[in-house]
Every structure is written in C-alpha cells, then in structure tokens.
mmCIF file of C-alpha atoms and ligand atoms in Angstrom:
data_model
loop_
_atom_site.group_PDB
_atom_site.id
_atom_site.type_symbol
_atom_site.label_atom_id
_atom_site.label_comp_id
_atom_site.label_asym_id
_atom_site.label_seq_id
_atom_site.Cartn_x
_atom_site.Cartn_y
_atom_site.Cartn_z
ATOM 1 C CA UNK A 1 0.000 0.000 0.000
ATOM 2 C CA UNK A 2 1.043 3.557 -0.672
ATOM 3 C CA UNK A 3 2.403 5.253 2.413
ATOM 4 C CA UNK A 4 0.104 7.684 4.120
ATOM 5 C CA UNK A 5 2.136 10.751 4.876
ATOM 6 C CA UNK A 6 0.176 13.983 5.218
ATOM 7 C CA UNK A 7 2.447 17.042 5.324
ATOM 8 C CA UNK A 8 2.216 19.478 8.186
ATOM 9 C CA UNK A 9 0.764 22.837 7.156
ATOM 10 C CA UNK A 10 0.239 26.138 8.896
ATOM 11 C CA UNK A 11 -3.510 26.214 9.488
ATOM 12 C CA UNK A 12 -4.570 29.857 9.454
ATOM 13 C CA UNK A 13 -8.168 29.398 8.363
ATOM 14 C CA UNK A 14 -11.326 29.352 10.507
ATOM 15 C CA UNK A 15 -10.282 26.013 12.042
ATOM 16 C CA UNK A 16 -8.923 23.502 12.638
ATOM 17 C CA UNK A 17 -5.792 25.227 13.927
ATOM 18 C CA UNK A 18 -2.506 23.403 14.546
ATOM 19 C CA UNK A 19 -2.628 21.393 17.774
ATOM 20 C CA UNK A 20 0.216 21.927 20.204
ATOM 21 C CA UNK A 21 2.775 19.046 19.883
ATOM 22 C CA UNK A 22 2.098 18.177 23.536
ATOM 23 C CA UNK A 23 -1.560 17.595 22.617
ATOM 24 C CA UNK A 24 -0.624 15.229 19.790
ATOM 25 C CA UNK A 25 1.586 13.257 22.171
ATOM 26 C CA UNK A 26 -1.282 12.996 24.670
ATOM 27 C CA UNK A 27 -3.422 11.448 21.905
ATOM 28 C CA UNK A 28 -1.092 8.451 21.775
ATOM 29 C CA UNK A 29 -1.356 7.582 25.481
ATOM 30 C CA UNK A 30 -2.859 4.126 26.216
ATOM 31 C CA UNK A 31 -6.563 3.756 25.417
ATOM 32 C CA UNK A 32 -8.553 2.853 28.538
ATOM 33 C CA UNK A 33 -11.998 1.416 29.176
ATOM 34 C CA UNK A 34 -14.714 4.025 29.570
ATOM 35 C CA UNK A 35 -15.256 3.090 33.237
ATOM 36 C CA UNK A 36 -11.579 2.592 34.133
ATOM 37 C CA UNK A 37 -10.826 4.539 37.354
ATOM 38 C CA UNK A 38 -7.716 6.058 35.767
ATOM 39 C CA UNK A 39 -9.783 7.292 32.847
ATOM 40 C CA UNK A 40 -12.706 8.677 34.842
ATOM 41 C CA UNK A 41 -10.223 10.606 37.013
ATOM 42 C CA UNK A 42 -8.972 12.266 33.809
ATOM 43 C CA UNK A 43 -12.595 13.008 32.801
ATOM 44 C CA UNK A 44 -13.161 14.740 36.154
ATOM 45 C CA UNK A 45 -10.016 16.790 35.810
ATOM 46 C CA UNK A 46 -10.991 17.726 32.247
ATOM 47 C CA UNK A 47 -14.404 18.956 33.445
ATOM 48 C CA UNK A 48 -12.663 21.075 36.092
ATOM 49 C CA UNK A 49 -10.318 22.575 33.474
ATOM 50 C CA UNK A 50 -13.321 23.265 31.222
ATOM 51 C CA UNK A 51 -14.909 25.225 34.084
ATOM 52 C CA UNK A 52 -11.749 27.326 34.119
ATOM 53 C CA UNK A 53 -11.843 28.183 30.375
ATOM 54 C CA UNK A 54 -15.617 28.773 30.434
ATOM 55 C CA UNK A 55 -15.165 30.992 33.569
ATOM 56 C CA UNK A 56 -17.931 29.097 35.338
ATOM 57 C CA UNK A 57 -18.754 27.056 38.403
ATOM 58 C CA UNK A 58 -21.535 25.185 36.529
ATOM 59 C CA UNK A 59 -21.686 21.566 37.700
ATOM 60 C CA UNK A 60 -22.861 20.388 34.262
ATOM 61 C CA UNK A 61 -19.713 21.171 32.277
ATOM 62 C CA UNK A 62 -18.537 18.385 29.971
ATOM 63 C CA UNK A 63 -17.180 17.577 26.518
ATOM 64 C CA UNK A 64 -19.705 16.072 24.102
ATOM 65 C CA UNK A 65 -18.345 13.438 21.678
ATOM 66 C CA UNK A 66 -18.459 15.201 18.323
ATOM 67 C CA UNK A 67 -17.337 18.477 16.734
ATOM 68 C CA UNK A 68 -18.658 21.988 17.301
ATOM 69 C CA UNK A 69 -21.851 21.210 15.380
ATOM 70 C CA UNK A 70 -22.573 18.408 17.879
ATOM 71 C CA UNK A 71 -22.255 21.106 20.555
ATOM 72 C CA UNK A 72 -24.796 23.263 18.702
ATOM 73 C CA UNK A 73 -27.191 20.347 18.248
ATOM 74 C CA UNK A 74 -26.773 19.293 21.902
ATOM 75 C CA UNK A 75 -27.551 22.835 23.047
ATOM 76 C CA UNK A 76 -30.725 23.047 20.949
ATOM 77 C CA UNK A 77 -32.119 19.564 21.467
ATOM 78 C CA UNK A 78 -31.660 19.887 25.259
ATOM 79 C CA UNK A 79 -33.126 23.408 25.505
ATOM 80 C CA UNK A 80 -36.276 23.096 23.418
ATOM 81 C CA UNK A 81 -39.346 20.906 23.147
ATOM 82 C CA UNK A 82 -41.279 20.566 19.885
ATOM 83 C CA UNK A 83 -43.524 23.615 19.462
ATOM 84 C CA UNK A 84 -41.410 25.876 21.718
ATOM 85 C CA UNK A 85 -40.575 29.273 20.310
ATOM 86 C CA UNK A 86 -36.916 30.236 19.839
ATOM 87 C CA UNK A 87 -35.511 33.636 18.902
ATOM 88 C CA UNK A 88 -32.354 33.069 16.879
ATOM 89 C CA UNK A 89 -29.969 35.921 16.097
ATOM 90 C CA UNK A 90 -28.245 35.580 12.769
ATOM 91 C CA UNK A 91 -25.694 37.735 11.011
ATOM 92 C CA UNK A 92 -23.743 34.979 9.308
ATOM 93 C CA UNK A 93 -23.526 31.319 8.360
ATOM 94 C CA UNK A 94 -23.375 29.916 11.888
ATOM 95 C CA UNK A 95 -26.364 31.956 13.057
ATOM 96 C CA UNK A 96 -28.244 30.540 10.053
ATOM 97 C CA UNK A 97 -27.229 27.035 11.080
ATOM 98 C CA UNK A 98 -28.439 27.654 14.625
ATOM 99 C CA UNK A 99 -31.862 28.594 13.233
ATOM 100 C CA UNK A 100 -31.916 25.480 11.061
ATOM 101 C CA UNK A 101 -30.941 23.190 13.919
ATOM 102 C CA UNK A 102 -33.607 24.749 16.182
ATOM 103 C CA UNK A 103 -36.205 24.199 13.443
ATOM 104 C CA UNK A 104 -35.203 20.534 13.067
ATOM 105 C CA UNK A 105 -35.656 20.111 16.822
ATOM 106 C CA UNK A 106 -39.261 21.184 16.223
ATOM 107 C CA UNK A 107 -39.052 24.765 17.489
ATOM 108 C CA UNK A 108 -40.911 27.723 16.001
ATOM 109 C CA UNK A 109 -38.054 29.992 15.008
ATOM 110 C CA UNK A 110 -38.165 33.793 14.981
ATOM 111 C CA UNK A 111 -35.053 35.333 13.437
ATOM 112 C CA UNK A 112 -33.325 38.569 14.422
ATOM 113 C CA UNK A 113 -31.015 39.519 11.583
ATOM 114 C CA UNK A 114 -28.149 41.904 10.874
ATOM 115 C CA UNK A 115 -26.188 42.368 7.656
ATOM 116 C CA UNK A 116 -23.123 40.111 7.345
ATOM 117 C CA UNK A 117 -20.080 41.917 8.758
ATOM 118 C CA UNK A 118 -22.066 43.672 11.487
ATOM 119 C CA UNK A 119 -23.067 42.600 14.994
ATOM 120 C CA UNK A 120 -26.639 41.986 16.120
ATOM 121 C CA UNK A 121 -28.227 45.172 17.504
ATOM 122 C CA UNK A 122 -29.417 44.611 21.102
ATOM 123 C CA UNK A 123 -32.417 46.879 20.369
ATOM 124 C CA UNK A 124 -33.574 44.434 17.661
ATOM 125 C CA UNK A 125 -33.363 41.586 20.191
ATOM 126 C CA UNK A 126 -35.414 43.632 22.698
ATOM 127 C CA UNK A 127 -38.061 44.227 20.015
ATOM 128 C CA UNK A 128 -38.229 40.530 19.155
ATOM 129 C CA UNK A 129 -38.558 39.662 22.847
ATOM 130 C CA UNK A 130 -41.411 42.182 23.281
ATOM 131 C CA UNK A 131 -43.187 40.799 20.209
ATOM 132 C CA UNK A 132 -42.632 37.179 21.287
ATOM 133 C CA UNK A 133 -43.006 37.055 25.073
ATOM 134 C CA UNK A 134 -43.792 33.339 24.787
ATOM 135 C CA UNK A 135 -40.304 32.530 23.401
ATOM 136 C CA UNK A 136 -38.282 30.166 25.591
ATOM 137 C CA UNK A 137 -34.732 30.766 24.386
ATOM 138 C CA UNK A 138 -32.579 33.220 22.478
ATOM 139 C CA UNK A 139 -29.672 31.788 20.455
ATOM 140 C CA UNK A 140 -26.652 33.841 19.403
ATOM 141 C CA UNK A 141 -23.131 33.350 18.010
ATOM 142 C CA UNK A 142 -20.294 34.968 19.985
ATOM 143 C CA UNK A 143 -17.553 34.739 17.344
ATOM 144 C CA UNK A 144 -19.153 34.550 13.876
ATOM 145 C CA UNK A 145 -16.468 32.801 11.829
ATOM 146 C CA UNK A 146 -18.162 33.526 8.495
ATOM 147 C CA UNK A 147 -17.876 37.306 8.982
ATOM 148 C CA UNK A 148 -15.165 37.930 11.605
ATOM 149 C CA UNK A 149 -17.543 39.719 13.997
ATOM 150 C CA UNK A 150 -17.212 39.486 17.786
ATOM 151 C CA UNK A 151 -20.716 39.873 19.170
ATOM 152 C CA UNK A 152 -21.006 41.883 22.430
ATOM 153 C CA UNK A 153 -23.202 39.861 24.798
ATOM 154 C CA UNK A 154 -23.775 42.028 27.900
ATOM 155 C CA UNK A 155 -26.896 43.962 26.783
ATOM 156 C CA UNK A 156 -28.471 41.029 25.019
ATOM 157 C CA UNK A 157 -27.960 38.604 27.921
ATOM 158 C CA UNK A 158 -29.521 41.217 30.239
ATOM 159 C CA UNK A 159 -32.592 41.607 28.022
ATOM 160 C CA UNK A 160 -33.031 37.829 27.690
ATOM 161 C CA UNK A 161 -32.888 37.287 31.437
ATOM 162 C CA UNK A 162 -35.223 40.220 32.228
ATOM 163 C CA UNK A 163 -37.784 38.455 30.028
ATOM 164 C CA UNK A 164 -37.258 35.166 31.888
ATOM 165 C CA UNK A 165 -35.825 33.428 28.811
ATOM 166 C CA UNK A 166 -32.625 31.387 28.472
ATOM 167 C CA UNK A 167 -29.676 32.387 26.279
ATOM 168 C CA UNK A 168 -27.704 29.865 24.212
ATOM 169 C CA UNK A 169 -24.287 31.031 23.022
ATOM 170 C CA UNK A 170 -22.019 29.573 20.308
ATOM 171 C CA UNK A 171 -18.402 30.086 21.360
ATOM 172 C CA UNK A 172 -16.856 27.571 18.951
ATOM 173 C CA UNK A 173 -14.492 30.187 17.510
ATOM 174 C CA UNK A 174 -13.961 32.244 20.656
ATOM 175 C CA UNK A 175 -13.460 29.932 23.677
ATOM 176 C CA UNK A 176 -9.784 30.041 24.665
ATOM 177 C CA UNK A 177 -9.057 33.100 22.510
ATOM 178 C CA UNK A 178 -11.549 35.687 23.747
ATOM 179 C CA UNK A 179 -13.215 36.144 27.148
ATOM 180 C CA UNK A 180 -16.344 33.981 27.443
ATOM 181 C CA UNK A 181 -18.064 35.406 30.561
ATOM 182 C CA UNK A 182 -20.375 32.477 31.360
ATOM 183 C CA UNK A 183 -20.997 33.192 35.048
ATOM 184 C CA UNK A 184 -20.599 36.994 34.916
ATOM 185 C CA UNK A 185 -23.496 37.180 32.414
ATOM 186 C CA UNK A 186 -25.294 34.060 33.638
ATOM 187 C CA UNK A 187 -25.185 32.557 30.137
ATOM 188 C CA UNK A 188 -27.486 29.537 30.299
ATOM 189 C CA UNK A 189 -25.992 27.230 27.672
ATOM 190 C CA UNK A 190 -22.542 27.766 26.139
ATOM 191 C CA UNK A 191 -20.897 25.345 23.710
ATOM 192 C CA UNK A 192 -17.648 25.205 21.771
ATOM 193 C CA UNK A 193 -15.333 22.963 19.755
ATOM 194 C CA UNK A 194 -11.911 21.485 20.489
ATOM 195 C CA UNK A 195 -10.106 22.413 17.262
ATOM 196 C CA UNK A 196 -10.183 26.176 17.176
ATOM 197 C CA UNK A 197 -8.731 28.346 19.961
ATOM 198 C CA UNK A 198 -8.066 25.357 22.242
ATOM 199 C CA UNK A 199 -5.513 23.910 19.771
ATOM 200 C CA UNK A 200 -6.706 20.318 20.031
ATOM 201 C CA UNK A 201 -7.726 18.127 17.055
ATOM 202 C CA UNK A 202 -11.423 18.173 16.062
ATOM 203 C CA UNK A 203 -13.710 15.685 17.803
ATOM 204 C CA UNK A 204 -14.979 17.125 21.078
ATOM 205 C CA UNK A 205 -17.527 19.823 21.870
ATOM 206 C CA UNK A 206 -17.153 21.408 25.321
ATOM 207 C CA UNK A 207 -20.486 22.542 26.756
ATOM 208 C CA UNK A 208 -21.678 24.099 30.019
ATOM 209 C CA UNK A 209 -25.218 24.549 31.377
ATOM 210 C CA UNK A 210 -26.425 26.810 34.151
ATOM 211 C CA UNK A 211 -29.101 25.979 36.733
ATOM 212 C CA UNK A 212 -32.092 27.104 34.654
ATOM 213 C CA UNK A 213 -30.902 25.038 31.687
ATOM 214 C CA UNK A 214 -30.428 21.976 33.908
ATOM 215 C CA UNK A 215 -33.860 22.470 35.444
ATOM 216 C CA UNK A 216 -35.354 22.517 31.922
ATOM 217 C CA UNK A 217 -33.748 19.116 31.210
ATOM 218 C CA UNK A 218 -35.049 17.698 34.495
ATOM 219 C CA UNK A 219 -38.611 18.934 33.981
ATOM 220 C CA UNK A 220 -39.222 18.566 30.257
ATOM 221 C CA UNK A 221 -42.548 17.040 29.217
ATOM 222 C CA UNK A 222 -41.301 15.259 26.107
ATOM 223 C CA UNK A 223 -38.211 13.041 25.866
ATOM 224 C CA UNK A 224 -35.188 14.584 24.178
ATOM 225 C CA UNK A 225 -35.455 14.085 20.416
ATOM 226 C CA UNK A 226 -31.861 12.858 20.199
ATOM 227 C CA UNK A 227 -30.743 9.748 22.017
ATOM 228 C CA UNK A 228 -27.015 10.228 21.478
ATOM 229 C CA UNK A 229 -26.999 13.899 22.502
ATOM 230 C CA UNK A 230 -29.427 13.594 25.439
ATOM 231 C CA UNK A 231 -27.645 15.422 28.263
ATOM 232 C CA UNK A 232 -30.087 13.896 30.738
ATOM 233 C CA UNK A 233 -28.295 10.601 30.111
ATOM 234 C CA UNK A 234 -24.809 11.857 29.205
ATOM 235 C CA UNK A 235 -24.511 13.747 32.466
ATOM 236 C CA UNK A 236 -25.040 10.513 34.374
ATOM 237 C CA UNK A 237 -21.898 9.172 32.677
ATOM 238 C CA UNK A 238 -19.903 12.309 33.590
ATOM 239 C CA UNK A 239 -21.207 12.195 37.200
ATOM 240 C CA UNK A 240 -20.139 9.882 40.035
ATOM 241 C CA UNK A 241 -22.871 7.503 38.842
ATOM 242 C CA UNK A 242 -20.771 6.522 35.742
ATOM 243 C CA UNK A 243 -23.861 5.235 33.982
ATOM 244 C CA UNK A 244 -22.826 3.715 30.634
ATOM 245 C CA UNK A 245 -24.192 5.787 27.763
ATOM 246 C CA UNK A 246 -21.562 5.532 25.041
ATOM 247 C CA UNK A 247 -17.887 4.610 24.999
ATOM 248 C CA UNK A 248 -15.862 7.581 26.175
ATOM 249 C CA UNK A 249 -13.350 8.665 23.501
ATOM 250 C CA UNK A 250 -10.447 8.314 25.931
ATOM 251 C CA UNK A 251 -7.624 9.448 23.657
ATOM 252 C CA UNK A 252 -9.509 12.553 22.592
ATOM 253 C CA UNK A 253 -10.166 13.366 26.252
ATOM 254 C CA UNK A 254 -6.409 13.039 26.979
ATOM 255 C CA UNK A 255 -5.774 15.470 24.130
ATOM 256 C CA UNK A 256 -8.364 17.975 25.343
ATOM 257 C CA UNK A 257 -7.072 17.625 28.887
ATOM 258 C CA UNK A 258 -3.540 18.484 27.739
ATOM 259 C CA UNK A 259 -4.821 21.371 25.585
ATOM 260 C CA UNK A 260 -6.684 22.798 28.588
ATOM 261 C CA UNK A 261 -3.628 22.410 30.834
ATOM 262 C CA UNK A 262 -1.708 24.503 28.299
ATOM 263 C CA UNK A 263 -4.435 27.168 28.430
ATOM 264 C CA UNK A 264 -4.287 27.195 32.229
ATOM 265 C CA UNK A 265 -0.471 27.360 32.309
ATOM 266 C CA UNK A 266 -0.571 30.438 30.075
ATOM 267 C CA UNK A 267 -3.544 31.979 31.911
ATOM 268 C CA UNK A 268 -6.705 33.259 30.241
ATOM 269 C CA UNK A 269 -5.826 36.960 30.405
ATOM 270 C CA UNK A 270 -2.379 36.438 28.858
ATOM 271 C CA UNK A 271 -3.914 34.232 26.198
ATOM 272 C CA UNK A 272 -6.556 36.813 25.232
ATOM 273 C CA UNK A 273 -3.856 39.520 25.077
ATOM 274 C CA UNK A 274 -1.699 37.314 22.817
ATOM 275 C CA UNK A 275 -4.580 36.804 20.359
ATOM 276 C CA UNK A 276 -5.333 40.533 20.313
ATOM 277 C CA UNK A 277 -1.659 41.488 19.826
ATOM 278 C CA UNK A 278 -1.235 39.014 16.954
ATOM 279 C CA UNK A 279 -4.319 40.409 15.230
ATOM 280 C CA UNK A 280 -3.025 43.964 15.573
ATOM 281 C CA UNK A 281 0.175 43.007 13.744
ATOM 282 C CA UNK A 282 -1.914 41.241 11.101
ATOM 283 C CA UNK A 283 -4.249 44.206 10.502
ATOM 284 C CA UNK A 284 -1.294 46.580 10.262
ATOM 285 C CA UNK A 285 0.455 44.344 7.736
ATOM 286 C CA UNK A 286 -2.668 43.762 5.647
ATOM 287 C CA UNK A 287 -3.348 47.501 5.564
ATOM 288 C CA UNK A 288 0.233 48.107 4.399
ATOM 289 C CA UNK A 289 -0.425 45.630 1.569
ATOM 290 C CA UNK A 290 -3.430 47.767 0.590
ATOM 291 C CA UNK A 291 -6.064 45.336 1.907
ATOM 292 C CA UNK A 292 -9.157 46.561 3.731
ATOM 293 C CA UNK A 293 -10.568 44.795 6.818
ATOM 294 C CA UNK A 294 -14.256 43.835 6.596
ATOM 295 C CA UNK A 295 -15.128 44.553 10.237
ATOM 296 C CA UNK A 296 -14.613 47.799 12.127
ATOM 297 C CA UNK A 297 -13.519 48.035 15.750
ATOM 298 C CA UNK A 298 -14.738 47.299 18.370
ATOM 299 C CA UNK A 299 -16.393 44.336 16.637
ATOM 300 C CA UNK A 300 -13.299 42.590 15.235
ATOM 301 C CA UNK A 301 -13.047 38.974 16.342
ATOM 302 C CA UNK A 302 -9.369 38.609 17.401
ATOM 303 C CA UNK A 303 -9.304 34.922 16.495
ATOM 304 C CA UNK A 304 -10.545 35.358 12.909
ATOM 305 C CA UNK A 305 -9.825 38.344 10.700
ATOM 306 C CA UNK A 306 -11.756 39.028 7.508
ATOM 307 C CA UNK A 307 -10.327 41.165 4.718
ATOM 308 C CA UNK A 308 -11.613 42.172 1.275
ATOM 309 C CA UNK A 309 -9.987 40.643 -1.807
ATOM 310 C CA UNK A 310 -8.606 43.512 -3.937
ATOM 311 C CA UNK A 311 -10.190 44.273 -7.346
ATOM 312 C CA UNK A 312 -8.883 42.095 -10.139
ATOM 313 C CA UNK A 313 -7.335 39.470 -7.844
ATOM 314 C CA UNK A 314 -8.419 35.816 -8.188
ATOM 315 C CA UNK A 315 -9.093 34.949 -4.574
ATOM 316 C CA UNK A 316 -8.985 31.168 -5.014
ATOM 317 C CA UNK A 317 -5.714 31.375 -6.942
ATOM 318 C CA UNK A 318 -4.065 33.306 -4.100
ATOM 319 C CA UNK A 319 -5.159 30.695 -1.571
ATOM 320 C CA UNK A 320 -3.890 27.905 -3.817
ATOM 321 C CA UNK A 321 -0.482 29.536 -4.160
ATOM 322 C CA UNK A 322 -0.262 30.185 -0.412
ATOM 323 C CA UNK A 323 -0.885 26.487 0.124
ATOM 324 C CA UNK A 324 1.244 25.070 -2.719
ATOM 325 C CA UNK A 325 4.255 27.346 -2.353
ATOM 326 C CA UNK A 326 4.206 28.252 1.338
ATOM 327 C CA UNK A 327 2.198 25.516 3.077
ATOM 328 C CA UNK A 328 -0.191 28.057 4.587
ATOM 329 C CA UNK A 329 -3.961 27.586 4.719
ATOM 330 C CA UNK A 330 -6.340 30.532 4.803
ATOM 331 C CA UNK A 331 -10.027 30.444 3.791
ATOM 332 C CA UNK A 332 -12.319 32.186 1.326
ATOM 333 C CA UNK A 333 -15.727 33.687 2.044
ATOM 334 C CA UNK A 334 -19.066 31.929 2.574
ATOM 335 C CA UNK A 335 -22.557 33.039 1.517
ATOM 336 C CA UNK A 336 -22.727 36.722 0.546
ATOM 337 C CA UNK A 337 -18.950 36.955 1.018
ATOM 338 C CA UNK A 338 -18.119 34.122 -1.400
ATOM 339 C CA UNK A 339 -15.262 35.222 -3.694
ATOM 340 C CA UNK A 340 -15.121 38.612 -1.965
ATOM 341 C CA UNK A 341 -13.137 38.094 1.241
ATOM 342 C CA UNK A 342 -10.391 36.040 2.848
ATOM 343 C CA UNK A 343 -10.718 34.660 6.354
ATOM 344 C CA UNK A 344 -7.504 34.462 8.364
ATOM 345 C CA UNK A 345 -7.498 32.565 11.634
ATOM 346 C CA UNK A 346 -5.187 33.254 14.567
ATOM 347 C CA UNK A 347 -6.337 30.571 16.913
ATOM 348 C CA UNK A 348 -4.739 29.115 20.039
ATOM 349 C CA UNK A 349 -1.089 28.119 19.649
ATOM 350 C CA UNK A 350 -1.055 29.663 16.168
ATOM 351 C CA UNK A 351 -1.792 33.197 17.365
ATOM 352 C CA UNK A 352 1.786 34.481 17.264
ATOM 353 C CA UNK A 353 3.502 37.429 15.620
ATOM 354 C CA UNK A 354 5.925 34.948 14.006
ATOM 355 C CA UNK A 355 3.058 33.223 12.155
ATOM 356 C CA UNK A 356 1.570 36.572 11.162
ATOM 357 C CA UNK A 357 4.907 37.710 9.670
ATOM 358 C CA UNK A 358 5.229 34.401 7.808
ATOM 359 C CA UNK A 359 1.765 34.809 6.288
ATOM 360 C CA UNK A 360 2.269 38.486 5.428
ATOM 361 C CA UNK A 361 5.577 37.701 3.690
ATOM 362 C CA UNK A 362 3.972 34.917 1.650
ATOM 363 C CA UNK A 363 0.918 37.026 0.805
ATOM 364 C CA UNK A 364 3.150 39.865 -0.398
ATOM 365 C CA UNK A 365 5.001 37.444 -2.727
ATOM 366 C CA UNK A 366 1.779 35.980 -4.107
ATOM 367 C CA UNK A 367 0.050 39.330 -4.623
ATOM 368 C CA UNK A 368 3.024 40.696 -6.643
HETATM 369 C C1 PLP B 401 -16.452 25.987 13.317
HETATM 370 C C2 PLP B 401 -17.699 26.533 13.876
HETATM 371 C C3 PLP B 401 -18.814 25.722 14.135
HETATM 372 C C4 PLP B 401 -18.895 24.277 13.708
HETATM 373 O O1 PLP B 401 -17.962 23.492 14.299
HETATM 374 P P1 PLP B 401 -17.531 22.089 13.644
HETATM 375 O O2 PLP B 401 -16.434 21.689 14.571
HETATM 376 O O3 PLP B 401 -17.081 22.368 12.250
HETATM 377 O O4 PLP B 401 -18.651 21.165 13.703
HETATM 378 C C5 PLP B 401 -19.918 26.302 14.743
HETATM 379 N N1 PLP B 401 -19.938 27.591 15.066
HETATM 380 C C6 PLP B 401 -18.892 28.414 14.828
HETATM 381 C C7 PLP B 401 -18.982 29.852 15.215
HETATM 382 C C8 PLP B 401 -17.733 27.907 14.227
HETATM 383 O O5 PLP B 401 -16.697 28.714 13.986
#
C-alpha cells in the first residue's frame, strides 16, 4: 500500500488550527476502558479545566463526543421541546445554522437579523422579545467565523434574562481566545469545539449549562429528540454515577485535557492579550499591503480576521499559491462573502507574531 504521509501545514483558516505538539503526544497515550478509574479521574479533571476556560462554576460542564456542530445540536435539542418558540440571532452562516438546527428540533423559530459583517443590535433583540413574550430561548453566536464579527453579549444577555428566557451562546471560535463570561453574564448554555482556539484536534464539543438550563432538562414534558446527545443521560456518565451511555473517547479526552492544561499554564488573560496582539500586527500588515478589513472596531473577532480581496485578484488562486508554495492555509468567504473576502485565523497556539509575519511575507510574494 502507498504510504500515508500527510504534510504538516500552517492552518490559518477558521479552524482547525494546529494542535500543540504536547496535545498530539497525549493522543497516543494508552486507550482505557470508559469506566476505568484512571480514565474517569482524567474526565473529572478535564471537566474542572473546562470550568476554568468557560469561567464558570456550573456543575454540568462536559465535553460532548463530536465536533462543534454536535455542541450546537446538543444545546438546541436539550433546551427546546417541539412547538417551543426560539428567537435566533443571525448575522452569518453559523447563526443561520443555529436557526436550522432549532427548526429541526421542532421549534418555532423567529429570526433577528443583521447584515453580514455587522453585529446583532441589542435593540432588535429587545423588540423581538417584546413581540414574542412566549419565546423560551434566544440563540446567538459569539464569534461569527463567516464574517469575523465578535458579538457583544452584555446587553443582550440582560434583556433575555429580564424576560425570563434562556440564552444559548455559540463560542466555537472564541473559547480560549476571547473572554467567554459564562458566570458573569449568567449565560445559560454555552458550547464550543476542540479544534479552534483550544488547539486540540477536532472531535470534542465542550459545553456548560447553568441551573435554569439543567432544570429545563429535568422537567421537560417530552423526551429529548436525540438519544445520542441527550444530556439527561450523558450527564449521568460524567457524574459519580458513571452510567454507561456511550464509549468515552479516551484518547480525545487526553488530548483535550492536555490542551486545557496549556491554556491554564498560560492563563486566560495572557492568552486573550496574545490573540489581540497578533491580530493587531496582522491588521497593520494587511493595511500596508493595501487590503481593507471587513469589520470595524470594536467588533473585530481577534481569532478570525476578515479582509476584502482587492479588485482584479483571483481569490482562489491566491489561496492555492499560499498552500502550494508556502504551506499556509487561509479560507475564502461563505454566503454573501463568497469570492469577496479572505478569512484568516489566529487561533490558540497559532496566534503568534511569528506566524503573522510568515503569512504576510507569503501574501506579499503571491500578490506581486
Ligand atoms: C467551526 C464553527 C462551528 C462548527 O464546528 P464544527 O467543529 O465544524 O462542527 C460552529 N460555530 C462556529 C462559530 C464555528 O466557527
């Protein structure tokens, strides 16, 4: 058989990012049974480290087996019953997906929209809440990877809670790179993915639920529409009960555990500052190359920068050359931004000035 030998590349798209070498070594530690005491001790420690990155004391804080989309689906299917009304904020591809997932769960979806490249206006959310006082949840994306917008959450979370509703937040592209204030804002359900700012391979979806969200699970009238993603059962596996639900992906948990240790060693504040500093160097360099950022401050997502493709430049060709000649991956636009923008990720371990300089040098060569 032909040898399988994928080359290492610098992953500066919207994810996955390059895992830290320590994380890849952790992946190769011995596989253990899902109820092995050594393994469940590592699960417990991983949950504790997740509480640190989510800035929460929430008891129900775990990693769902699956990627970020499994996190989104878990959040929706465990927060809604068929017929419930959900207000979903969308200003990009992942907001659209949230609405679609909520609909598939059987919810009646009301959308609050903003143009791509802009944040959701809290006043629009207030209006939707006033018009739909019977809504149960409000869903919103914190770091919208399709546009590069960082959504401020303070006002919106306040309005949601005043109305007695629950807020569900997608932090797949922000957790570990930008402050996710779970407890400060009382965010009810927050989910993420392992392969973006946590610098772990794809395959796990961290999630945390506050008291109101847990009480919903305990008191729902209909059974959860998903068996595999039913947190009512999964949490019994992550608790002292160790009820068998599905085989724990032990090696992935080792990897996430190591990735979270690295986050803790660096410290959240230092990590956020590093992401911000790397983006500043990137924006300065892109501007010097004559490229215009899509998003204005203070709404720039530090972990993913969007920039317009200059007139007359073949955007796909530039990405191909960056990959073929320099081994660097960046991404093109989605939806209304298709063919019009590039998306440059600075996530986790990758968010360094050295990587930014490497990309800027390569981009300068290619654009010549
Ligand atoms: C990447 C991403 C997702 C989806 O995660 P997958 O790991 O690809 O399933 C969801 N939301 C946002 C904001 C993302 O950036």
